[in-house]
Structures are given as structure tokens and as C-alpha cells.
XYZ file of C-alpha atoms in Angstrom:
680
model
C 92.029 161.032 139.976
C 90.238 158.565 142.266
C 89.935 156.089 139.432
C 93.669 156.445 138.745
C 94.499 155.721 142.399
C 92.245 152.657 142.366
C 93.957 151.393 139.187
C 97.355 151.920 140.790
C 96.326 150.070 143.948
C 94.890 147.223 141.855
C 98.108 146.948 139.821
C 100.182 147.052 142.998
C 98.031 144.363 144.606
C 98.299 142.044 141.589
C 102.056 142.684 141.437
C 102.461 141.824 145.117
C 100.329 138.685 144.698
C 102.471 137.506 141.747
C 105.659 138.353 143.589
C 104.600 136.473 146.684
C 103.524 133.497 144.542
C 106.897 133.355 142.804
C 108.660 133.850 146.120
C 106.651 131.024 147.641
C 107.552 128.688 144.760
C 111.188 129.759 144.969
C 111.344 129.205 148.704
C 109.696 125.826 148.402
C 112.132 124.807 145.673
C 115.039 126.131 147.663
C 113.844 124.399 150.803
C 113.707 121.071 148.957
C 117.286 121.558 147.831
C 118.359 122.473 151.354
C 116.368 119.640 152.879
C 118.165 116.801 151.094
C 120.151 115.803 154.190
C 117.146 115.604 156.532
C 114.998 113.925 153.872
C 117.748 111.379 153.272
C 118.003 110.626 156.989
C 114.264 110.096 157.256
C 114.274 107.930 154.136
C 117.171 105.756 155.414
C 115.539 105.368 158.826
C 112.344 104.102 157.133
C 110.142 107.075 158.014
C 108.523 107.034 154.591
C 105.277 108.643 155.722
C 107.189 111.679 156.889
C 109.090 111.839 153.615
C 105.874 111.766 151.547
C 104.263 114.344 153.844
C 107.191 116.727 153.558
C 107.482 116.301 149.798
C 103.795 117.193 149.400
C 104.489 120.749 150.593
C 107.906 121.121 148.905
C 108.279 122.019 145.285
C 111.331 120.698 143.461
C 113.829 122.842 141.686
C 114.206 122.191 137.980
C 117.635 120.608 138.458
C 116.450 118.124 141.081
C 112.952 117.273 139.909
C 114.043 113.722 139.047
C 115.368 113.201 142.588
C 112.212 114.671 144.046
C 110.063 112.190 142.071
C 112.443 109.310 142.861
C 112.204 109.873 146.607
C 108.441 110.159 146.390
C 108.032 106.997 144.306
C 110.396 104.966 146.507
C 108.667 106.115 149.668
C 105.208 105.346 148.303
C 106.429 101.911 147.199
C 107.760 101.153 150.690
C 104.459 102.296 152.182
C 102.755 99.759 149.835
C 100.827 102.518 148.131
C 101.635 100.788 144.868
C 99.290 102.498 142.450
C 100.532 105.953 143.513
C 104.128 104.758 143.272
C 103.564 103.407 139.773
C 102.142 106.746 138.670
C 105.145 108.673 140.017
C 107.676 106.213 138.504
C 105.987 106.587 135.127
C 106.018 110.360 135.427
C 109.734 110.270 136.272
C 110.617 108.004 133.332
C 108.579 110.159 130.931
C 109.973 113.493 132.084
C 113.637 112.474 132.629
C 114.397 109.477 130.398
C 118.172 110.128 130.305
C 118.700 110.771 134.022
C 121.024 108.543 135.985
C 118.361 108.457 138.689
C 115.731 107.265 136.227
C 117.875 104.281 135.279
C 117.293 102.963 138.783
C 113.502 103.185 138.475
C 112.690 100.853 135.610
C 113.141 97.624 137.627
C 111.125 98.727 140.677
C 108.323 99.840 138.360
C 108.385 96.449 136.642
C 108.299 94.609 139.974
C 105.276 96.626 141.148
C 103.402 95.813 137.962
C 104.427 92.188 138.280
C 102.446 91.973 141.558
C 99.237 92.225 139.466
C 100.336 89.928 136.686
C 97.640 87.832 135.010
C 97.044 86.054 131.753
C 95.794 89.276 130.139
C 98.710 91.638 130.967
C 101.607 89.150 130.957
C 102.421 89.990 127.319
C 102.772 93.698 128.124
C 105.004 92.762 131.071
C 107.156 90.704 128.683
C 107.512 93.703 126.382
C 108.424 95.872 129.387
C 111.033 93.347 130.558
C 112.674 93.326 127.135
C 113.050 97.128 127.187
C 114.744 97.339 130.622
C 118.003 99.341 130.452
C 120.472 96.527 131.181
C 120.842 92.919 130.169
C 120.859 91.820 133.813
C 117.610 93.660 134.510
C 115.947 92.160 131.434
C 117.146 88.684 132.270
C 116.052 89.009 135.906
C 112.639 90.335 134.937
C 112.052 87.550 132.380
C 113.176 84.931 134.898
C 110.629 86.293 137.348
C 107.946 86.151 134.691
C 108.834 82.529 133.971
C 108.135 81.686 137.627
C 104.468 82.823 137.474
C 102.224 79.960 138.561
C 99.492 80.470 135.988
C 101.744 80.216 132.978
C 101.363 77.364 130.526
C 104.426 75.368 129.534
C 104.936 77.153 126.216
C 105.131 80.657 127.676
C 107.197 79.518 130.637
C 109.680 77.976 128.200
C 109.830 81.098 126.090
C 110.423 83.405 129.067
C 113.149 81.141 130.437
C 115.024 81.022 127.125
C 114.641 84.770 126.634
C 116.035 85.301 130.135
C 119.094 83.153 129.370
C 119.638 85.087 126.128
C 119.526 88.398 127.998
C 121.805 87.216 130.777
C 124.379 86.069 128.249
C 123.850 88.821 125.660
C 127.137 90.264 124.509
C 129.066 87.669 126.505
C 132.281 86.286 125.016
C 133.916 82.901 125.475
C 136.087 84.259 128.314
C 133.372 85.968 130.327
C 130.689 84.002 132.155
C 127.275 85.230 133.281
C 126.798 84.220 136.955
C 123.238 85.599 136.992
C 122.168 82.802 134.618
C 123.347 79.949 136.837
C 120.214 79.439 139.003
C 117.970 79.453 135.937
C 120.183 76.920 134.164
C 119.959 74.631 137.223
C 116.188 75.013 137.302
C 115.809 74.120 133.620
C 117.842 70.930 133.875
C 116.314 69.935 137.218
C 112.750 70.400 135.867
C 113.321 69.760 132.180
C 109.893 68.077 131.776
C 108.195 71.417 132.546
C 109.715 73.002 129.422
C 108.834 72.691 125.729
C 111.741 73.386 123.415
C 112.649 72.493 119.816
C 115.924 70.761 119.125
C 117.633 74.043 118.123
C 116.492 75.613 121.368
C 117.785 72.712 123.469
C 121.077 73.079 121.517
C 121.201 76.752 122.474
C 120.596 75.866 126.149
C 123.316 73.205 125.997
C 125.733 75.728 124.535
C 124.961 78.258 127.294
C 125.270 75.490 129.925
C 128.691 74.582 128.592
C 129.798 78.255 128.480
C 128.816 78.607 132.130
C 130.844 75.517 132.943
C 127.734 73.720 134.246
C 127.614 70.523 132.149
C 127.757 68.600 135.415
C 124.068 69.514 135.828
C 123.363 67.153 132.942
C 126.017 64.450 132.970
C 127.308 64.303 136.568
C 124.193 62.898 138.178
C 122.579 59.543 138.867
C 119.306 60.293 137.088
C 119.219 59.766 133.288
C 118.975 62.751 130.946
C 115.331 63.873 130.969
C 113.033 62.378 128.345
C 111.965 65.883 127.296
C 115.517 66.354 126.067
C 116.288 62.923 124.587
C 113.034 62.904 122.631
C 113.873 66.197 120.910
C 117.645 66.191 120.691
C 119.790 64.136 118.286
C 121.981 61.678 120.233
C 125.106 63.038 118.518
C 124.456 66.496 120.034
C 124.401 64.960 123.493
C 127.603 63.081 122.642
C 129.219 66.379 121.683
C 128.510 67.986 125.086
C 129.313 64.839 126.989
C 132.716 64.948 125.390
C 133.083 68.560 126.584
C 132.130 67.421 130.099
C 134.697 64.601 129.960
C 137.426 67.095 129.035
C 136.349 69.448 131.844
C 136.734 66.563 134.279
C 140.291 65.949 133.026
C 139.362 62.864 130.918
C 140.837 64.371 127.802
C 141.581 61.105 125.999
C 137.924 59.963 126.232
C 136.672 63.359 125.176
C 139.072 63.682 122.256
C 138.159 60.164 121.052
C 134.434 61.125 121.014
C 135.154 64.362 119.177
C 137.195 62.521 116.521
C 134.413 60.011 115.942
C 131.903 62.834 115.452
C 134.195 64.739 113.071
C 134.814 61.677 110.906
C 131.180 60.547 110.794
C 129.785 62.057 107.583
C 126.197 61.325 108.675
C 126.491 63.754 111.594
C 125.080 67.217 110.981
C 127.714 69.710 109.686
C 126.990 72.060 112.603
C 127.753 69.339 115.144
C 130.919 68.245 113.299
C 132.190 71.867 113.202
C 131.473 72.243 116.935
C 133.301 68.991 117.569
C 136.287 70.235 115.581
C 136.576 73.431 117.616
C 135.941 71.706 120.914
C 138.609 69.116 120.095
C 140.985 72.002 119.494
C 140.086 73.324 122.932
C 140.693 69.869 124.447
C 144.142 69.704 122.824
C 144.885 73.278 123.919
C 144.072 72.681 127.590
C 145.907 69.332 127.531
C 149.017 71.237 126.305
C 148.929 69.424 122.934
C 149.452 72.701 121.134
C 150.501 71.461 117.713
C 147.293 69.446 117.400
C 145.288 72.390 118.753
C 146.705 74.753 116.132
C 145.846 72.331 113.348
C 142.214 72.139 114.492
C 141.892 75.874 114.997
C 143.271 76.579 111.519
C 140.631 74.284 110.038
C 137.916 76.043 112.049
C 139.122 79.471 110.865
C 139.362 78.246 107.281
C 135.813 76.711 107.251
C 134.243 79.792 108.976
C 131.052 77.848 109.727
C 128.302 79.972 111.394
C 128.202 77.486 114.292
C 131.845 78.157 115.179
C 133.103 80.759 117.666
C 135.785 82.224 115.443
C 136.980 84.736 118.100
C 137.587 81.960 120.603
C 139.383 79.852 118.011
C 141.685 82.702 117.074
C 142.439 83.565 120.690
C 143.336 80.036 121.682
C 145.299 79.429 118.502
C 147.306 82.558 119.448
C 148.184 81.059 122.865
C 149.046 77.674 121.368
C 151.315 79.327 118.803
C 153.039 81.198 121.631
C 153.645 77.946 123.543
C 155.117 76.435 120.335
C 157.406 79.501 120.115
C 155.984 80.334 116.665
C 156.198 84.049 117.443
C 155.814 85.402 113.901
C 152.524 83.493 113.496
C 151.434 84.397 116.978
C 152.077 88.101 116.492
C 150.327 88.015 113.097
C 147.308 86.461 114.847
C 147.394 89.204 117.493
C 147.514 91.904 114.861
C 144.564 90.323 113.095
C 142.621 90.273 116.386
C 143.406 93.962 116.991
C 142.465 94.830 113.431
C 139.093 93.058 113.828
C 138.249 95.302 116.840
C 136.279 92.507 118.501
C 139.046 91.247 120.730
C 137.720 92.804 123.954
C 139.524 93.419 127.214
C 141.224 90.002 127.350
C 143.637 90.601 124.485
C 145.905 93.225 126.150
C 146.075 91.055 129.272
C 147.055 88.061 127.133
C 149.769 89.958 125.199
C 151.254 91.301 128.414
C 151.187 87.870 130.041
C 153.072 86.364 127.094
C 155.673 89.083 127.277
C 156.091 88.657 131.027
C 156.532 84.880 130.659
C 159.348 85.467 128.191
C 160.909 88.075 130.482
C 160.812 85.762 133.520
C 162.508 83.071 131.424
C 165.189 85.653 130.608
C 164.277 85.526 126.905
C 164.437 89.331 126.698
C 164.432 89.647 122.885
C 161.340 87.538 122.639
C 159.712 89.451 125.523
C 160.338 92.801 123.874
C 158.402 91.749 120.756
C 155.256 91.255 122.807
C 155.792 94.156 125.185
C 156.402 96.661 122.387
C 153.386 95.403 120.442
C 151.366 95.902 123.621
C 152.642 99.439 124.254
C 152.025 100.521 120.666
C 148.396 99.366 120.617
C 147.282 100.001 124.184
C 148.983 103.266 125.148
C 146.300 104.194 127.705
C 146.225 100.783 129.368
C 147.379 100.647 133.012
C 150.079 98.126 132.085
C 151.521 100.094 129.154
C 154.360 101.528 131.264
C 155.054 98.097 132.750
C 155.525 96.675 129.224
C 157.952 99.496 128.343
C 159.682 99.220 131.708
C 160.420 95.530 131.430
C 161.623 96.026 127.831
C 164.050 98.722 129.029
C 165.251 96.555 131.912
C 165.719 93.528 129.678
C 167.680 95.529 127.142
C 169.662 97.345 129.864
C 169.414 100.497 127.826
C 171.634 99.016 125.070
C 169.307 97.251 122.627
C 167.258 99.310 120.161
C 164.041 98.117 121.741
C 165.384 98.938 125.214
C 166.400 102.454 124.186
C 163.079 103.063 122.476
C 161.124 101.784 125.488
C 163.051 104.050 127.893
C 162.512 107.073 125.679
C 158.772 106.334 125.570
C 158.683 105.998 129.357
C 160.376 109.386 129.721
C 158.052 111.125 127.301
C 154.702 109.554 128.065
C 154.742 107.942 131.519
C 156.633 110.282 133.796
C 154.832 108.879 136.868
C 155.886 105.280 136.248
C 157.777 103.346 138.887
C 159.709 101.710 135.979
C 161.186 105.060 135.081
C 162.687 105.271 138.535
C 163.797 101.618 138.364
C 165.644 102.273 135.123
C 166.948 105.748 136.102
C 166.827 106.258 139.924
C 167.684 109.966 139.615
C 164.170 110.587 138.256
C 162.733 110.093 141.727
C 164.243 113.409 142.824
C 163.392 115.452 139.735
C 160.631 118.014 139.740
C 157.444 116.983 137.989
C 157.205 118.580 134.549
C 153.909 120.294 133.912
C 152.332 122.922 131.713
C 150.169 125.957 132.397
C 147.022 125.489 130.375
C 144.171 127.746 129.389
C 141.005 127.070 131.334
C 138.248 127.117 128.773
C 134.770 128.344 129.615
C 131.915 125.845 129.832
C 128.699 125.823 127.806
C 125.377 126.823 129.447
C 124.217 123.221 129.207
C 127.301 121.950 131.016
C 127.091 124.690 133.665
C 123.498 123.668 134.301
C 124.627 120.103 134.864
C 127.439 121.287 137.124
C 124.963 123.315 139.204
C 122.880 120.140 139.692
C 126.013 118.252 140.786
C 126.799 120.949 143.326
C 123.483 120.354 144.949
C 123.984 116.606 145.101
C 127.648 116.433 146.076
C 128.136 116.044 149.791
C 124.689 114.401 150.193
C 123.689 110.747 150.301
C 122.800 111.153 146.638
C 126.338 112.054 145.667
C 126.775 108.819 143.685
C 124.287 110.136 141.119
C 126.449 113.251 140.701
C 129.618 111.188 140.434
C 128.042 108.988 137.727
C 126.928 112.056 135.766
C 130.353 113.663 136.124
C 132.035 110.487 134.752
C 129.742 110.522 131.729
C 130.457 114.199 131.139
C 134.274 113.816 131.284
C 134.141 110.923 128.782
C 131.904 112.949 126.513
C 134.276 115.943 126.598
C 137.797 114.462 126.892
C 140.773 116.704 127.830
C 138.441 119.589 128.625
C 140.583 121.369 131.215
C 137.793 123.715 132.233
C 135.461 120.848 132.947
C 138.072 118.750 134.806
C 139.201 121.715 136.897
C 135.607 122.567 137.881
C 134.848 118.957 138.868
C 138.104 118.543 140.767
C 137.468 121.734 142.708
C 133.881 120.611 143.416
C 134.923 117.172 144.684
C 137.802 118.739 146.717
C 135.357 121.136 148.466
C 133.602 118.062 149.845
C 136.816 116.142 150.700
C 135.799 113.547 148.116
C 139.355 112.410 147.426
C 138.212 109.297 145.637
C 136.585 111.426 142.906
C 139.471 113.942 142.879
C 141.971 111.146 142.207
C 139.674 109.488 139.674
C 139.275 112.697 137.671
C 143.047 113.209 137.655
C 143.627 109.657 136.435
C 140.955 109.960 133.743
C 142.460 113.165 132.399
C 145.922 111.549 132.331
C 144.587 108.532 130.424
C 142.860 110.801 127.918
C 146.093 112.744 127.430
C 148.090 109.592 126.742
C 145.460 108.087 124.435
C 145.432 111.298 122.370
C 149.215 111.026 121.901
C 150.165 113.746 124.351
C 152.842 113.502 126.981
C 151.942 113.732 130.666
C 154.463 116.587 130.824
C 151.662 118.669 129.282
C 149.401 118.075 132.286
C 148.767 121.147 134.476
C 150.114 121.019 138.025
C 146.593 121.022 139.531
C 145.816 117.868 137.547
C 148.980 116.123 138.833
C 148.030 117.044 142.384
C 144.496 115.706 141.767
C 146.027 112.341 140.775
C 148.028 112.388 144.005
C 145.940 114.382 146.517
C 146.908 115.139 150.095
C 143.941 113.173 151.352
C 143.103 113.174 155.068
C 146.222 115.265 155.548
C 145.748 115.977 159.253
C 145.184 112.331 160.168
C 148.076 111.170 157.965
C 150.563 113.636 159.411
C 149.477 112.888 162.994
C 149.891 109.135 162.552
C 153.118 109.345 160.512
C 154.685 111.549 163.174
C 153.497 109.271 165.946
C 155.117 106.169 164.347
C 158.016 107.954 162.635
C 157.235 106.977 159.048
C 157.092 108.956 155.812
C 153.585 110.455 155.395
C 153.904 110.175 151.609
C 154.316 106.448 152.022
C 151.087 106.319 154.037
C 149.305 108.271 151.293
C 150.720 105.980 148.581
C 149.507 102.860 150.398
C 146.086 104.403 150.955
C 145.851 105.485 147.306
C 146.493 101.973 146.004
C 144.504 100.148 148.693
C 141.232 102.076 148.488
C 141.700 105.100 146.223
C 140.695 107.106 149.310
C 137.238 105.569 149.507
C 136.068 105.416 153.132
C 133.137 103.033 152.698
C 134.870 100.298 150.731
C 135.040 96.685 151.924
C 136.942 94.014 149.972
C 135.851 90.469 149.250
C 138.296 89.313 151.899
C 136.603 91.608 154.437
C 139.352 94.296 154.523
C 137.948 97.608 155.662
C 138.093 101.203 154.526
C 140.988 103.482 153.601
C 143.966 101.289 154.530
C 142.038 98.023 153.903
C 142.595 96.522 157.363
C 141.231 93.084 158.172
C 139.230 92.897 161.422
C 141.613 90.206 162.774
C 144.586 92.426 161.933
C 142.818 95.423 163.483
C 142.219 93.496 166.708
C 145.878 92.436 166.852
C 147.060 96.049 166.218
C 144.681 97.293 168.944
C 146.344 95.006 171.502
C 149.759 96.295 170.453
C 148.531 99.892 170.900
C 146.957 99.122 174.282
C 143.400 99.597 173.025
C 141.230 97.319 175.229
C 137.827 98.262 173.808
C 138.428 97.443 170.166
C 135.375 96.952 167.969
C 135.369 96.207 164.255
C 133.233 99.345 163.674
C 136.230 101.450 164.781
C 137.971 100.577 161.521
C 135.403 102.653 159.587
C 136.629 105.783 161.326
C 139.295 107.454 159.116
C 141.378 108.519 162.124
C 141.525 104.964 163.555
C 141.941 103.272 160.194
C 144.883 105.521 159.246
C 146.428 105.170 162.695
C 146.285 101.357 162.652
C 147.518 101.209 159.061
C 150.439 103.515 159.881
C 151.393 101.446 162.893
C 151.392 98.313 160.778
C 153.580 99.937 158.114
C 156.115 100.868 160.768
C 156.024 97.282 162.099
C 156.738 95.897 158.584
C 159.356 98.571 157.942
C 161.312 97.377 160.961
C 160.729 93.703 160.183
C 162.241 94.049 156.689
C 165.272 96.093 157.754
C 163.788 99.441 156.731
C 163.335 98.339 153.101
C 160.204 100.247 152.110
C 159.680 98.175 148.937
C 159.665 94.873 150.857
C 157.404 96.335 153.533
C 154.942 97.581 150.908
C 154.832 94.142 149.278
C 154.265 92.557 152.703
C 151.385 94.954 153.417
C 149.607 93.351 150.438
C 150.960 89.810 150.241
C 151.529 89.086 153.929
C 154.736 89.250 155.950
C 155.058 85.454 156.033
C 154.828 85.088 152.253
C 157.508 87.733 151.611
C 159.806 86.188 154.181
C 159.372 82.593 152.949
C 158.889 83.048 149.179
C 161.254 85.971 148.555
C 163.761 86.674 151.314
C 164.566 83.059 152.129
C 164.898 81.954 148.469
C 166.725 84.919 146.888
C 168.878 86.486 149.618
C 171.800 87.359 147.349
C 169.747 89.359 144.790
C 169.196 93.078 145.038
C 165.964 94.203 146.675
C 164.280 95.004 143.336
C 165.456 91.828 141.703
C 164.246 89.567 144.463
C 160.911 91.277 145.150
C 160.061 91.029 141.446
C 160.244 87.255 141.830
C 157.347 87.205 144.294
C 155.041 84.431 143.070
C 151.796 86.347 143.802
C 150.719 88.280 140.684
C 148.730 90.871 142.684
C 151.647 91.629 145.012
C 154.059 91.876 142.078
C 151.856 94.623 140.622
C 151.056 96.196 143.975
C 154.535 97.176 145.165
C 155.198 98.928 141.852
C 151.963 100.942 142.114
C 152.734 101.955 145.702
C 156.324 102.944 145.054
C 155.362 104.799 141.888
C 152.798 106.774 143.890
C 155.290 107.351 146.697
C 157.875 108.898 144.417
C 155.233 111.069 142.769
C 154.072 112.391 146.139
C 157.639 113.244 147.053
C 158.251 114.987 143.710
C 155.047 116.968 143.936
C 155.046 118.062 147.583
C 158.410 117.618 149.277
């Protein structure tokens, strides 16, 4: 009996010990999850010792282990405890290779290892640089390697060229790589420090030309470096000098040089083919489109490996358009679409050609381009614009006009153009569909649980990035979208709420489904009642429509509080500091500071006052006031009202010469009507 009691006590003791151990681990994990805000504050304030000290007694939860390791590694790095930081970074990368947090750790790890670079480990650093997750990171790392003092000329040259290749990797003729510019300058300024073969110098010349930096070679008093002239055939330098002449508007000189190179049979075939294509470009930009088309056709027929066939086809397309050879132009477009290498520029080009025809009142010609656009890019943000202009040009009578209007009604029920063509739509209820909310997999729920812990913290951007990946991986998954929208809404993250709504709508359209099949909650996510209290207070104060304020805010910032534009416009309503100061004087605010514009209440109040001011200035025409909010009151007065006073409001505002403003007022008014249809 005594032995039995002892056994029971022993079992009880062991059980309690195990229970307390698990409880301790659980509490530590939970306390790490609950401590994110305070840890973040300490990290941001630079109290890295405190962060490391606290992390040493906290155990991470499974969902947030990568964040735990990230904070620890970053803090150790900032404390200059480099070896410890390297160890933690490597642990993080090994344990969580696919994490969004991990993607931000590769470069810091490389930079720490670079501090101890020597002739022995430089090759391993090169291999590490080449494996970095983005082309920019690889290029930047290789450029830093090339700057190491102990390198010999051969390795320095190799690292520099590899860096240029990474910076420009995947680049097309219409997209430059700004990150490469400083390295290009360095190479040409210090050319004698580099050892390249002729083919490598040719590659560098080609990259220099693509970055529009030939002035670094030809527009200077010093002669071309000997290191280049000794290695490079003189005809190659002539080729790029001709390109520089054309860039500096000396087309006749450039074209003459190209022609001499093309006709000289002793010149290498590669250089002659490059000269042929570049002469086509020179003709194209000099508006000699017939000559340009002839050269581009030869380039495309020859299909030489040295030629940029995509660039030739693109520019031939535009030259054919300028020559009004629409059947050939459209055939070229279709060929580009079929090749699936056209990139993001092609839809913009097709739309631009259609709009040029429309503005010239050549509506039949415009409809050919607009309808081609809408058929091939149904999820593009300009698809409804293309259909809308086709419907307007046909006035609902032509076959193309009728078809475009029907497509607008069925697929783009939130388009401003639908209201423009049929004003009664603005008062109609939004059609929607009750959908089944499907259950989520265990794996997805696990990821959602992680996002819940991150949302609302300073690490929310990691959760947002992971959510975006998830919604692209599982398109039109109503259960997933509803869960994420509810999660973002619970933290007043209206930017994400709106973004999820827009993504779901795009996925619906791209799958061939009408937006009428969207659930009501998804519509309201696209057009959320963001900062409702502040909006209603300000709109009542200045007697303006609250849905107009929301529409302006939606298109200005997409409800992002911390956004600042390149022109220095601040936060939700994108108010310039100078405008804010002026508004403050009008409101009697004597202690105005720029920092006040970051406060949602003040930003919305000032933006609402300005809307009322513009509304009165433009005789209570909301469309004109909206355009003025973007393009400036002076521009709308001088370039629209003064020139086209006899046209209707919509006809004259669509003649505004600023492309951004021409798009902007349509977006704002489209959002305004949707808000009214959903909530009023």
C-alpha cells in the first residue's frame, strides 16, 4: 500500500513537472506574441540591447519563429555583434526559406560577411551574391564586391560586368535600370582599370545606350579611353556614336553614319544588323515612318541574333499606325499578343492609339483599337475606358458602339463610362449575388492565424504581403477573401480592405464572370466607409457630400495614412504642405505645422474644406472641382473653362490636356456613384 502511494506521488510529481514545463513554454510563446508592440517600440527607438535581452527569455510561437529570429538578428547586427547576427540570419534562412521575412535577410547577411572579405573568401561571396533573391540585390552585392581594394583588375572587371547584367536582367527596350547608372559612370570614368574583351565592351556599350548614357562616352572633352579603343573595332564605336548623334537631335548625321555601316560589306554582320535597326529607330523618332517601317521589316526578316526583335516589332507597329496602315498595325499587335512577350507596354500603346483616333474624331478607327484592347486585356484598369469611348463614339448606334455598351453593362458595372453613356445607371441599385463561403484548408487557416498576430502591429506589412500571395494563389476563393477582408477591417486597414475587393473584382473579370456575380460584402470592400466619423464630421461642417470625400480619398491614397507622393503631397487626401498652410490660414489655424497633415482628422478636414472651395469656384460642378483637385484650379480655369465654354461639362473636361487629370476625374466620379449606389 505504501509503495502504491509512493508510486502515485511520483507519477503526480512528474505529471505536474511536465505540465508546468509545457505551461512555461506556452506562456513564453504567448508572451512573445503579445509583446510585439513593446518589442517593436524598443527596436524602433534603437534600444537593441533591451530587445536582445527580452528575446533571450521569450520563446517564439511556431507561427512567428521567423519574426523572432529576424528581430534578434537585426538587433545583434545593430549592436555590432556580427558573428552572432550571422549565425541567427543563417538559422532563419535555413528554417524558413519561403518566408516573406526571410527575403529581407539575405542582403544584410551578405553585407555582414562582406566586412571580412579577403582574397580567400571573395569567390564564396561572389556565389552568395549571385544567389540573392532579386536582381537588384544581386547587382548591388556584385557592385560592392567590385569596389574591394584588394581585387586585381580581372576580378574587378568580372564583378562589374556581372553587376550590370544583374541590374539589367529581364529588362526590355522600354524599361531602364536606374540602379546601373552609377556603375556605368564609374566604368567609363575609370575605363583603364578594367580588362574586357571586345565582346564584353560591346555588351557594356549596349547597356550604356539602353540607359541613355552615351554622353558618358561621346559628350566629353577627353578622348575615348585607350583601354577601349585598343580592344574595340572602330566601326563599333561609330555605331554608338551615331546613336548618340540621334539622341542629341542630329538625326541626319546619325542616319548617314548608319547607312555607311550598313552598305560596307567589310563591317561585321552583327554591327551591320545593329546599324539597320538603329537607323530604323532614328527614322521612327524623326517621324520618317515609311523609312522606319522598311528598316524594321528587314530586321524582322533577317532575324539576326544581335537584333532586338521585340523592339523592332513594337516600333514598327507605332510607325504603321502613324502611316494609317491599320490592317498591318493590328496584325502586328496580334502577333505581339500571340508571342506573349509583349509586356506591360503593349496594352498602354494600343489604348493610346485608340485615344488618339478618338480625339481626332475618327471614331471608326478608334473603335478598332479600343475593341482589340478590351478583348485581350479584360482585367486591365483601362478596359472599361476603351469600351466607354467606343460606345460614346458610336453614340449607341454603330455595331461596335452597341457591343461596347453591352459589355460595359455586363462586365464593368462600376465604370464611370456606364453612367456617362446611360446616366440613369447612377441611381440603380448595385447588382450582386449571395455566394457560398467555402471553408479553408488547415494550411491556409494556419497562415491566417499568423496574419492575425501580425496585423495591427508594425510588422503588418509582412502579413499584407503574405495575404497578397495567398489571394493570387487561390483566385476567386470567397472564403479566403471574406476572411482577409474581415481581418483587415477589424484593424481599420482600409487600404488592404479596398485592395482585396479590387483584386477579387479583377479575378472575376479575368475569369469571364460579370461583376454582378460579386457578393455585396465584396462590393463594400471595394468602396469601404473608411474613417467614417471623420468624413461625416468634416462633410457636415463644410456642407459637401461625404461620398465625394470618400471617392477623392480612395483615388488619392487608397486610404493609406502613411503615403507621401513624389511631389510631397501628404497622407489620405494628398495635401501639399503649402496648400495645407494656406488652408490653415483660411480656417483660422495659427499654429499650423506640416506634421498636422499626418493626422487623419486634420487631413480629412483640410481636404474637405478645399473640396468645398473648389465646388464653389466651379459653380457647384463636382466633375470640374474633382479635376481641379488633381490638376490645379488654375489649369482647369485656363485650359478647359476658358477655351471650351460652350461645350457640355463632360465634353469640355475630357479635353483637359493633362493625361493624369483626364483619368483622375473619371476614377473619382466612378467611385462617387458607386458609393451612392451602395450606401445612400
